[in-house]
Coordinates of C-alpha atoms and ligand atoms in Angstrom, one line a residue:
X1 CA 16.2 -30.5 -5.0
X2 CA 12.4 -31.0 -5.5
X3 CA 11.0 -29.7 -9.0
X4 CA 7.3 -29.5 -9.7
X5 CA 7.0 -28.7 -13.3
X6 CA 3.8 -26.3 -13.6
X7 CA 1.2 -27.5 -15.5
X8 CA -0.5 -24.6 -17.2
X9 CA 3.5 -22.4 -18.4
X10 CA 2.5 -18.9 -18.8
X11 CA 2.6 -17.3 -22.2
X12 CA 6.2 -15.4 -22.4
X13 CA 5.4 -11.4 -22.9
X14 CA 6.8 -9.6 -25.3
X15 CA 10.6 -9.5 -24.7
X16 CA 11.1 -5.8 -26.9
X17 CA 8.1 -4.3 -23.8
X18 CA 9.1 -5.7 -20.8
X19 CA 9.5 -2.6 -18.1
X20 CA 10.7 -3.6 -14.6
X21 CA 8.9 -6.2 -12.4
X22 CA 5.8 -6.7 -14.2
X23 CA 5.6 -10.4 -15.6
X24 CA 6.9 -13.3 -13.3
X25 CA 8.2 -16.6 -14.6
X26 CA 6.5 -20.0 -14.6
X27 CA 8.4 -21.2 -11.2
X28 CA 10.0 -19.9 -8.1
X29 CA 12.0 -21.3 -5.5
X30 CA 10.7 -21.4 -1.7
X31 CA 12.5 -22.9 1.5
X32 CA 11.1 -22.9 5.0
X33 CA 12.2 -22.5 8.1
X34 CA 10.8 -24.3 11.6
X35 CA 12.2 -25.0 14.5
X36 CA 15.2 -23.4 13.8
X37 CA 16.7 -24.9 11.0
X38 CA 15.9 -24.8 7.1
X39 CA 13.7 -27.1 5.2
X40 CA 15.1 -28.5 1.4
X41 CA 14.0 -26.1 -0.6
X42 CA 11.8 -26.8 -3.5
X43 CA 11.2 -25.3 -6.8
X44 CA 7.7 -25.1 -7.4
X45 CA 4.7 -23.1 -9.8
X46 CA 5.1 -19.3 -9.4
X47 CA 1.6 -19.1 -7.5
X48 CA 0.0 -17.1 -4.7
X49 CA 1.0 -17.8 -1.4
X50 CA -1.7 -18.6 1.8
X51 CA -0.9 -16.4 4.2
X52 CA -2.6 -16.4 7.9
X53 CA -4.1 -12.4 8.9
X54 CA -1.8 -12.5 11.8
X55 CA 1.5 -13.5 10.0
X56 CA 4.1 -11.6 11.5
X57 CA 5.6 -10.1 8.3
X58 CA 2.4 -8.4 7.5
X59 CA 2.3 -6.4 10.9
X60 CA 5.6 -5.8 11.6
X61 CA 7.6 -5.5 8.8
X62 CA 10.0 -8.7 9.5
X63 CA 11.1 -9.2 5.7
X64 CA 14.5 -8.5 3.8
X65 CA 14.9 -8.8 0.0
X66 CA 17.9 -8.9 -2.7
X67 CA 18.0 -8.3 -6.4
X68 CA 20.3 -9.3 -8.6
X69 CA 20.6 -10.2 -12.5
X70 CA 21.1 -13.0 -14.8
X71 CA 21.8 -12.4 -18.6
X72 CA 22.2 -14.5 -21.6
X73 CA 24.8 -13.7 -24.5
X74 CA 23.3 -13.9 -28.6
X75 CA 25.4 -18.1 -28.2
X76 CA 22.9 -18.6 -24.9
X77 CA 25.5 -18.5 -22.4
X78 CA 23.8 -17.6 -18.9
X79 CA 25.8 -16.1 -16.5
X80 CA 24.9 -14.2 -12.9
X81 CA 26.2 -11.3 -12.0
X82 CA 28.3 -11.4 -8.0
X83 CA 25.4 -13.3 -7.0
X84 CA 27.4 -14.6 -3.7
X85 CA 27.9 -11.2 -3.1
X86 CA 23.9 -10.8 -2.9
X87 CA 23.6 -13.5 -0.4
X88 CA 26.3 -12.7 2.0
X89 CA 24.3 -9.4 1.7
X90 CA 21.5 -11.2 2.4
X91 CA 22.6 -12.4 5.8
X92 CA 23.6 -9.3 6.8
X93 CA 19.9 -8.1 6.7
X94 CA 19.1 -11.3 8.4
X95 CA 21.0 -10.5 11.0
X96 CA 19.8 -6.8 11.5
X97 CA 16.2 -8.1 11.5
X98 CA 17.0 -10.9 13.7
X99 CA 15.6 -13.4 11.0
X100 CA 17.7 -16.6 10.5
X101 CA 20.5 -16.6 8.2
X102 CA 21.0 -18.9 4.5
X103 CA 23.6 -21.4 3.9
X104 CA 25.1 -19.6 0.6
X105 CA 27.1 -22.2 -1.2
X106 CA 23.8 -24.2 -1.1
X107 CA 21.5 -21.4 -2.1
X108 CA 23.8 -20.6 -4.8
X109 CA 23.6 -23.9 -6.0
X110 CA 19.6 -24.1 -6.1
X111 CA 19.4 -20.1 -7.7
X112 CA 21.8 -21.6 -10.8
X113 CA 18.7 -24.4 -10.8
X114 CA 16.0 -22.1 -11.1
X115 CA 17.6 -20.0 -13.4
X116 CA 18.9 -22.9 -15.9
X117 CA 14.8 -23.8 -15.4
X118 CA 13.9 -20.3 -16.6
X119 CA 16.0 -20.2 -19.2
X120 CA 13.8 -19.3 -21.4
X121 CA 12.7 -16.4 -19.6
X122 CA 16.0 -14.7 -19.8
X123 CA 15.6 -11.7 -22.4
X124 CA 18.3 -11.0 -25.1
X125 CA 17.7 -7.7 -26.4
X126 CA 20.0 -4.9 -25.3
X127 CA 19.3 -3.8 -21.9
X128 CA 17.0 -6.5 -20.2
X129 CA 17.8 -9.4 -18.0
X130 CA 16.2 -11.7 -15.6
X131 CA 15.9 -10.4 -12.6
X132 CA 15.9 -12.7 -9.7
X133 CA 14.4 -11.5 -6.5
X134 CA 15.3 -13.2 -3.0
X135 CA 13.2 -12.7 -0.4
X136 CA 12.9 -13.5 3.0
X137 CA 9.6 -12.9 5.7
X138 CA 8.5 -14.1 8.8
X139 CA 5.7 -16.1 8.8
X140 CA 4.7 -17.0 12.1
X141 CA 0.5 -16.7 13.2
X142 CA 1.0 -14.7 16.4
X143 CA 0.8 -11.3 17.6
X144 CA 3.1 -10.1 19.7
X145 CA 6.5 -8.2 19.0
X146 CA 9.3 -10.7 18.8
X147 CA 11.5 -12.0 15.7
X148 CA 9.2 -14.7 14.3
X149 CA 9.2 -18.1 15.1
X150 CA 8.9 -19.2 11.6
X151 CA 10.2 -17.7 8.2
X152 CA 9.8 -18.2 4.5
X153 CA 12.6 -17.6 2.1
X154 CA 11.5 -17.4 -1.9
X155 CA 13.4 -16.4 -4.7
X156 CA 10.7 -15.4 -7.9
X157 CA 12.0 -14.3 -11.5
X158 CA 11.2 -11.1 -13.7
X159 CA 11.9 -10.8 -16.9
X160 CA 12.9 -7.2 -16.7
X161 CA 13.7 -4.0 -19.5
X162 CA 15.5 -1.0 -19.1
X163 CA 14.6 0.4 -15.3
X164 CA 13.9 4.2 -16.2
X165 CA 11.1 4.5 -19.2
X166 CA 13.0 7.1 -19.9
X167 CA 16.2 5.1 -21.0
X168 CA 19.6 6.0 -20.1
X169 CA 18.5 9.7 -19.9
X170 CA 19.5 12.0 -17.5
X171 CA 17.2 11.3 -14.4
X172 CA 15.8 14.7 -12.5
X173 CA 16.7 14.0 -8.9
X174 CA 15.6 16.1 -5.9
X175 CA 17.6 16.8 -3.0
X176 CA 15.3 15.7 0.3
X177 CA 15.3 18.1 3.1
X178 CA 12.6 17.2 5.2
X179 CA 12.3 13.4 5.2
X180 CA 15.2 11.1 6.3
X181 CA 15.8 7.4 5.0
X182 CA 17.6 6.3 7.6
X183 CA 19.4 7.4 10.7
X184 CA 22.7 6.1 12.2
X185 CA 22.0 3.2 14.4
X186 CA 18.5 2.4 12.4
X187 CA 18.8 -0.2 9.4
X188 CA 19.6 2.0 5.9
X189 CA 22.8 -1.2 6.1
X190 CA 19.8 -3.5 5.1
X191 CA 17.8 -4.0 2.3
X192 CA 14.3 -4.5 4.3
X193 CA 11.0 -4.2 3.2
X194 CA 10.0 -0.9 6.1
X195 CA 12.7 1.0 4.6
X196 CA 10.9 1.1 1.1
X197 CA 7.6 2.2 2.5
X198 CA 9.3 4.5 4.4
X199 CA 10.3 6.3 1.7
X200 CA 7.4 6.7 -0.5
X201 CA 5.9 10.0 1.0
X202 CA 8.6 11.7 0.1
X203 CA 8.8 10.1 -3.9
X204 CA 5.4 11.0 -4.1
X205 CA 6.7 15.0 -3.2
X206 CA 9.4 14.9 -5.4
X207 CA 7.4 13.3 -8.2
X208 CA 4.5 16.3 -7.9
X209 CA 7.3 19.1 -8.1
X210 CA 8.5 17.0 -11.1
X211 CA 11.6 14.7 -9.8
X212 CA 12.0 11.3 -10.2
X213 CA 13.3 10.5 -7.2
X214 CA 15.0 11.9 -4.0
X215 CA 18.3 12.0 -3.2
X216 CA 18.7 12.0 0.7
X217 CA 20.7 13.4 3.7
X218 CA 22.1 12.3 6.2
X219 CA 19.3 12.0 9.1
X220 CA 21.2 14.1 11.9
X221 CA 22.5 17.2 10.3
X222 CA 20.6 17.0 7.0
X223 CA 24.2 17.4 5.3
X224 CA 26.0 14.9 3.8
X225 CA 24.2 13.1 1.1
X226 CA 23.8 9.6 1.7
X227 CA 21.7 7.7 -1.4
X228 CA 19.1 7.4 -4.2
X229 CA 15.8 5.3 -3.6
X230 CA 17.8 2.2 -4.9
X231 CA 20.9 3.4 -6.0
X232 CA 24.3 4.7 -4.7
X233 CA 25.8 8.1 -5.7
X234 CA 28.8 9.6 -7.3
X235 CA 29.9 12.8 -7.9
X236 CA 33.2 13.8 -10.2
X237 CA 34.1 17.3 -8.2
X238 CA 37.5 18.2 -9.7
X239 CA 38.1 15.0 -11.7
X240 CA 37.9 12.9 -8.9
X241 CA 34.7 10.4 -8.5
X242 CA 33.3 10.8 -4.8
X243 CA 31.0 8.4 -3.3
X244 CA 29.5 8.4 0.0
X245 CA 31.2 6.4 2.5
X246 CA 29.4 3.7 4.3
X247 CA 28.5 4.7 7.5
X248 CA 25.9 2.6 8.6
X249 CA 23.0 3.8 7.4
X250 CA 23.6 3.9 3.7
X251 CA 22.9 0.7 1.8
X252 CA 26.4 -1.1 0.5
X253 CA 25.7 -1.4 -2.9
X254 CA 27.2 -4.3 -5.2
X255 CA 26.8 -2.0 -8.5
X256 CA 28.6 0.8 -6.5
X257 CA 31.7 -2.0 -5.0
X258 CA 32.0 -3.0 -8.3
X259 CA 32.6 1.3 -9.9
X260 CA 34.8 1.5 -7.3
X261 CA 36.9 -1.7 -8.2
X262 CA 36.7 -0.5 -11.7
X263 CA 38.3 2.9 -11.1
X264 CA 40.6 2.0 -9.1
X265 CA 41.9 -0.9 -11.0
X266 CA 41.8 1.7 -14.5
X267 CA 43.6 4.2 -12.1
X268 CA 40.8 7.3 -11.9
X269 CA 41.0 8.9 -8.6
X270 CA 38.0 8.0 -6.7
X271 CA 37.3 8.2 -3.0
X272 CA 34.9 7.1 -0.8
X273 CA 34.2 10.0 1.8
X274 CA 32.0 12.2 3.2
X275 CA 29.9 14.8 0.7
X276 CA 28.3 17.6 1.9
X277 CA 25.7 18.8 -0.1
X278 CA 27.3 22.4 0.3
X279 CA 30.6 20.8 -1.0
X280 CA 27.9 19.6 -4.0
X281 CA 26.2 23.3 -4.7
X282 CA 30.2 24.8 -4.1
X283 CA 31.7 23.0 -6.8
X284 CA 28.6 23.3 -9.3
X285 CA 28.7 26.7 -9.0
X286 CA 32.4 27.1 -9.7
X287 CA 32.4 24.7 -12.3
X288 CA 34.2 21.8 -11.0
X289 CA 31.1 19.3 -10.3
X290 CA 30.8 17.3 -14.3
X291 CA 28.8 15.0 -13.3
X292 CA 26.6 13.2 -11.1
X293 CA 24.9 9.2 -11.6
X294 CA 23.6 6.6 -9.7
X295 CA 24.1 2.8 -9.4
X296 CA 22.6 0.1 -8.7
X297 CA 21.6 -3.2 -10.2
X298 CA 18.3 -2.0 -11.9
X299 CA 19.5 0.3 -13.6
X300 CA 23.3 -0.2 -13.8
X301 CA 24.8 3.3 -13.7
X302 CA 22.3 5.9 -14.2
X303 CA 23.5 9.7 -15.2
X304 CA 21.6 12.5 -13.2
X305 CA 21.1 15.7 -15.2
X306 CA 19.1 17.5 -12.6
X307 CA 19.6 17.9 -9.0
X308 CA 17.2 19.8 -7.4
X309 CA 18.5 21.7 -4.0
X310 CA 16.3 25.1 -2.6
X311 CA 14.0 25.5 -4.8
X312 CA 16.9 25.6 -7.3
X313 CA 18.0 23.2 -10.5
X314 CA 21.3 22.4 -10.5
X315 CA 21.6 21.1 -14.5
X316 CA 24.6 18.8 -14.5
X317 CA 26.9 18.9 -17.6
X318 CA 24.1 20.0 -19.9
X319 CA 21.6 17.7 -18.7
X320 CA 23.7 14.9 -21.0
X321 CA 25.8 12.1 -19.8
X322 CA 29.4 12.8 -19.1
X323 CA 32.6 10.4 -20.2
X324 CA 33.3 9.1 -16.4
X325 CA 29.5 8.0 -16.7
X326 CA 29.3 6.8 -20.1
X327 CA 32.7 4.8 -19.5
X328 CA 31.3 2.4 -16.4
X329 CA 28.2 2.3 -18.2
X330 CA 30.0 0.6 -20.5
X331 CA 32.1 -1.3 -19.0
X332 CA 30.2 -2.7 -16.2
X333 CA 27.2 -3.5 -19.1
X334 CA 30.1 -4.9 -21.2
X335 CA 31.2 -7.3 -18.4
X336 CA 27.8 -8.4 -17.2
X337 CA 26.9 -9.3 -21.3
X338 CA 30.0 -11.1 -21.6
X339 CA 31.1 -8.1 -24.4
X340 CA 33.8 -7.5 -22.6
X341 CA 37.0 -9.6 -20.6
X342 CA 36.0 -10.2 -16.6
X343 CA 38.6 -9.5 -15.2
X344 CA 37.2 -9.3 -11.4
X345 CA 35.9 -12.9 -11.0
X346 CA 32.3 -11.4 -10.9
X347 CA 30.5 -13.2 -13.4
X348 CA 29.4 -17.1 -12.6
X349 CA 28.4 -18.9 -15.8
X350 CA 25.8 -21.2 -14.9
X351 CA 26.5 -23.1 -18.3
Ligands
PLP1 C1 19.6 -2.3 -3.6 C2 19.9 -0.9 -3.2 C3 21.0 -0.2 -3.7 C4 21.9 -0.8 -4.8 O1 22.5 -2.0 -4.5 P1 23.1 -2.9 -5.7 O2 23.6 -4.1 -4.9 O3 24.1 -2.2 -6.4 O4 21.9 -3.3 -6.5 C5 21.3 1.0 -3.2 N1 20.6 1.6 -2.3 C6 19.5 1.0 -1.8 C7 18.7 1.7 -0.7 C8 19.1 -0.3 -2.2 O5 18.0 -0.9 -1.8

C-alpha cells in the first residue's frame, strides 16, 4: 500500500481529556472507486477533502459508516476488536444503499496498517481507545437520483475517552412516542448517514425535557421498543436479559452479538424477542424489571437509571447499576483490554 508520511504530525492532545470524536490523527486511509472497481488504497495526511457542490452524497444522503475500536495494553500490545465483523457489516449497508461493496480480507489488511501507523495515537488510560471510523459516500458531480457512479471509501482515527461525560453513570433515557427511527422495509439494518439526521429532532426534545437520549418504538404500532441513538437495549424482566430481536429495522449491533454470546456461553437466560413497552412499564411496576443498559461500541455497555414513559420516570434499580450490567461491563472491557482470557476469537492483535 502507498504511505505518504505527513509533514507537519499534529501535536497529540491530552490523552487524560480526550471526549469522543474531537481530535483526528495524523493520517487516514482513502480508496476510490471508478468504473466499477476499487482503486489501491492509499494512506495519506488526515486533510480536508475537495468536494464538487453537486456530489451526490451531499444531496442525497448516499453514505454508510462503521465504528469500531482499537486498544493497547500497559506492554503496547494493539489489538482490534471483531473488526471483520464491522466490515461484513459494512457491506451490508453497501448493499442497502446500492453503493459498491469492500473486499474485507484486504481492507482488514490495510486498517491493521493504519493503525500500527497510529500507534501512537492509541490512548492507555482506562476507558479510551482509538476509534477508527470507516466511511463510505458517493461522490459522483451529477444531479439526478440514481446510486452514484463514483464513491470514496476513508477510514479516519480518533483518539477517543469515555462516551457519556457523565462516566459509566446511569444514563436518563426517554421513551419516543411521536418520532420513529426507522420503519420495517426502510434502512434501521444499516448504519447510514440519513438515519442519524433523522433522528436529531427528537434528541433535541428529549434533551430539553432533560433526557439524554431516546429510546424508540417500533414505527407501526409504536409498541415494541426497538433501540437507543447508537446502542442496543436490554432489559432483565424476571432474571432473564431481553433484547429486541432483529427485525429489520433495528441496527445489528456487534457490542449487543457479543452480550448475547457472553450470556449464553456463562449460561444467564437471555432471549432475543419481542418487548413491548407495556411488558416494560408491567414488570417495573411489579418489581420484576432490575435493570435496563445499552450497548454499543462507544460506550461499551451503558446502565440506564431513568426511563422516561408518559410523562412518567421509571427509576431503574435505584438509579445505580445492577450486577447483570456491571458483570458484561466487565467482562466485555476485560476482553477488549486483554485483562481478561478471549475466549470468542474476537480480538485480532495487530502485533
Ligand atoms: C452502531 C450502532 C449500534 C451499535 O452497534 P455496535 O456494533 O455494537 O457498535 C446500535 N444502534 C445503532 C443505530 C447504531 O448506529
Amino acid at each position: 500500500m502507498k504511505i505518504t508520511k505527513t509533514q507537519h504530525p499534529k501535536q497529540k492532545p491530552d490523552f487524560s481529556k480526550l471526549g469522543f470524536g474531537k481530535y483526528f490523527t495524523d493520517h487516514m486511509l482513502v480508496m476510490d472507486y471508478e468504473n466499477g472497481a476499487w482503486k489501491e488504497p492509499e494512506i495519506v495526511p488526515y486533510a480536508p477533502f475537495e468536494m464538487d457542490p453537486s456530489t451526490t452524497v451531499l444531496h442525497y444522503g448516499q453514505g454508510i459508516f462503521e465504528g469500531l475500536k482499537a486498544y493497547k495494553n500497559a506492554e503496547g500490545k494493539i489489538t482490534l476488536f471483531r473488526p471483520r465483523d464491522n466490515l461484513i457489516r459494512m457491506n451490508n449497508s453497501a448493499r442497502r444503499l446500492c453503493m459498491p461493496e469492500l473486499d474485507v480480507d484486504s481492507m482488514l489488511q490495510a486498517m491493521k496498517e493504519l493503525v500500527l501507523l497510529e500507534q501512537d495515537w492509541i490512548p492507555t488510560e482506562p476507558g479510551t481507545a482509538l476509534y477508527l471510523r470507516p466511511t463510505m459516500v458517493g461522490t459522483a458531480a451529477e444531479l439526478g437520483v440514481h446510486p452514484s457512479s463514483k464513491y470514496r471509501f476513508y477510514i479516519i482515527l480518533s483518539p477517543v475517552g469515555a462516551y457519556y461525560a457523565t462516566g459509566l453513570k446511569p444514563t436518563r433515557i426517554l421513551i419516543e412516542e411521536h418520532f420513529v427511527r426507522a420503519p420495517l422495509g426502510g434502512t434501521g439494518e444499516a448504519k447510514c448517514m440519513g438515519n442519524y439526521a433523522a433522528s436529531l429532532l427528537a434528541g433535541n426534545v428529549a434533551k430539553e425535557k432533560g433526557y439524554e437520549q431516546v429510546l424508540w418504538l417500533d414505527a407501526k404500532e409504536h409498541k415494541y421498543v426497538e433501540e437507543v441513538g447508537a446502542m442496543n437495549m436490554f432489559f432483565v424482566i424476571d432474571g432473564v436479559v431481553k433484547t429486541p430481536a432483529l427485525v429489520g429495522s433495528i441496527l445489528p449491533g456487534i457490542t449487543r452479538n457479543s452480550v448475547l454470546q457472553i450470556l449464553r456461553k456463562e449460561g444467564m437466560p437471555c432471549e432475543e424477542t419481542r418487548v413491548s413497552v407495556d411488558e416494560i412499564v408491567k414488570a417495573y411496576e411489579e418489581g420484576r424489571l432490575t435493570e435496563a443498559f445499552g450497548s454499543g461500541t462507544a460506550a461499551v455497555i451503558s446502565p440506564v437509571g431513568v426511563l422516561g414513559y408518559q410523562g412518567k420516570d421509571l427509576v431503574i434499580n435505584g438509579n445505580e447499576m445492577g450486577p447483570i450490567t456491571s458483570y458484561l461491563y466487565d467482562k466485555l472491557t476485560g476482553i477488549q483490554y486483554g485483562r481478561e482470557k478471549d475466549e470468542y476469537g474476537w480480538i485480532v492483535a495487530l502485533n
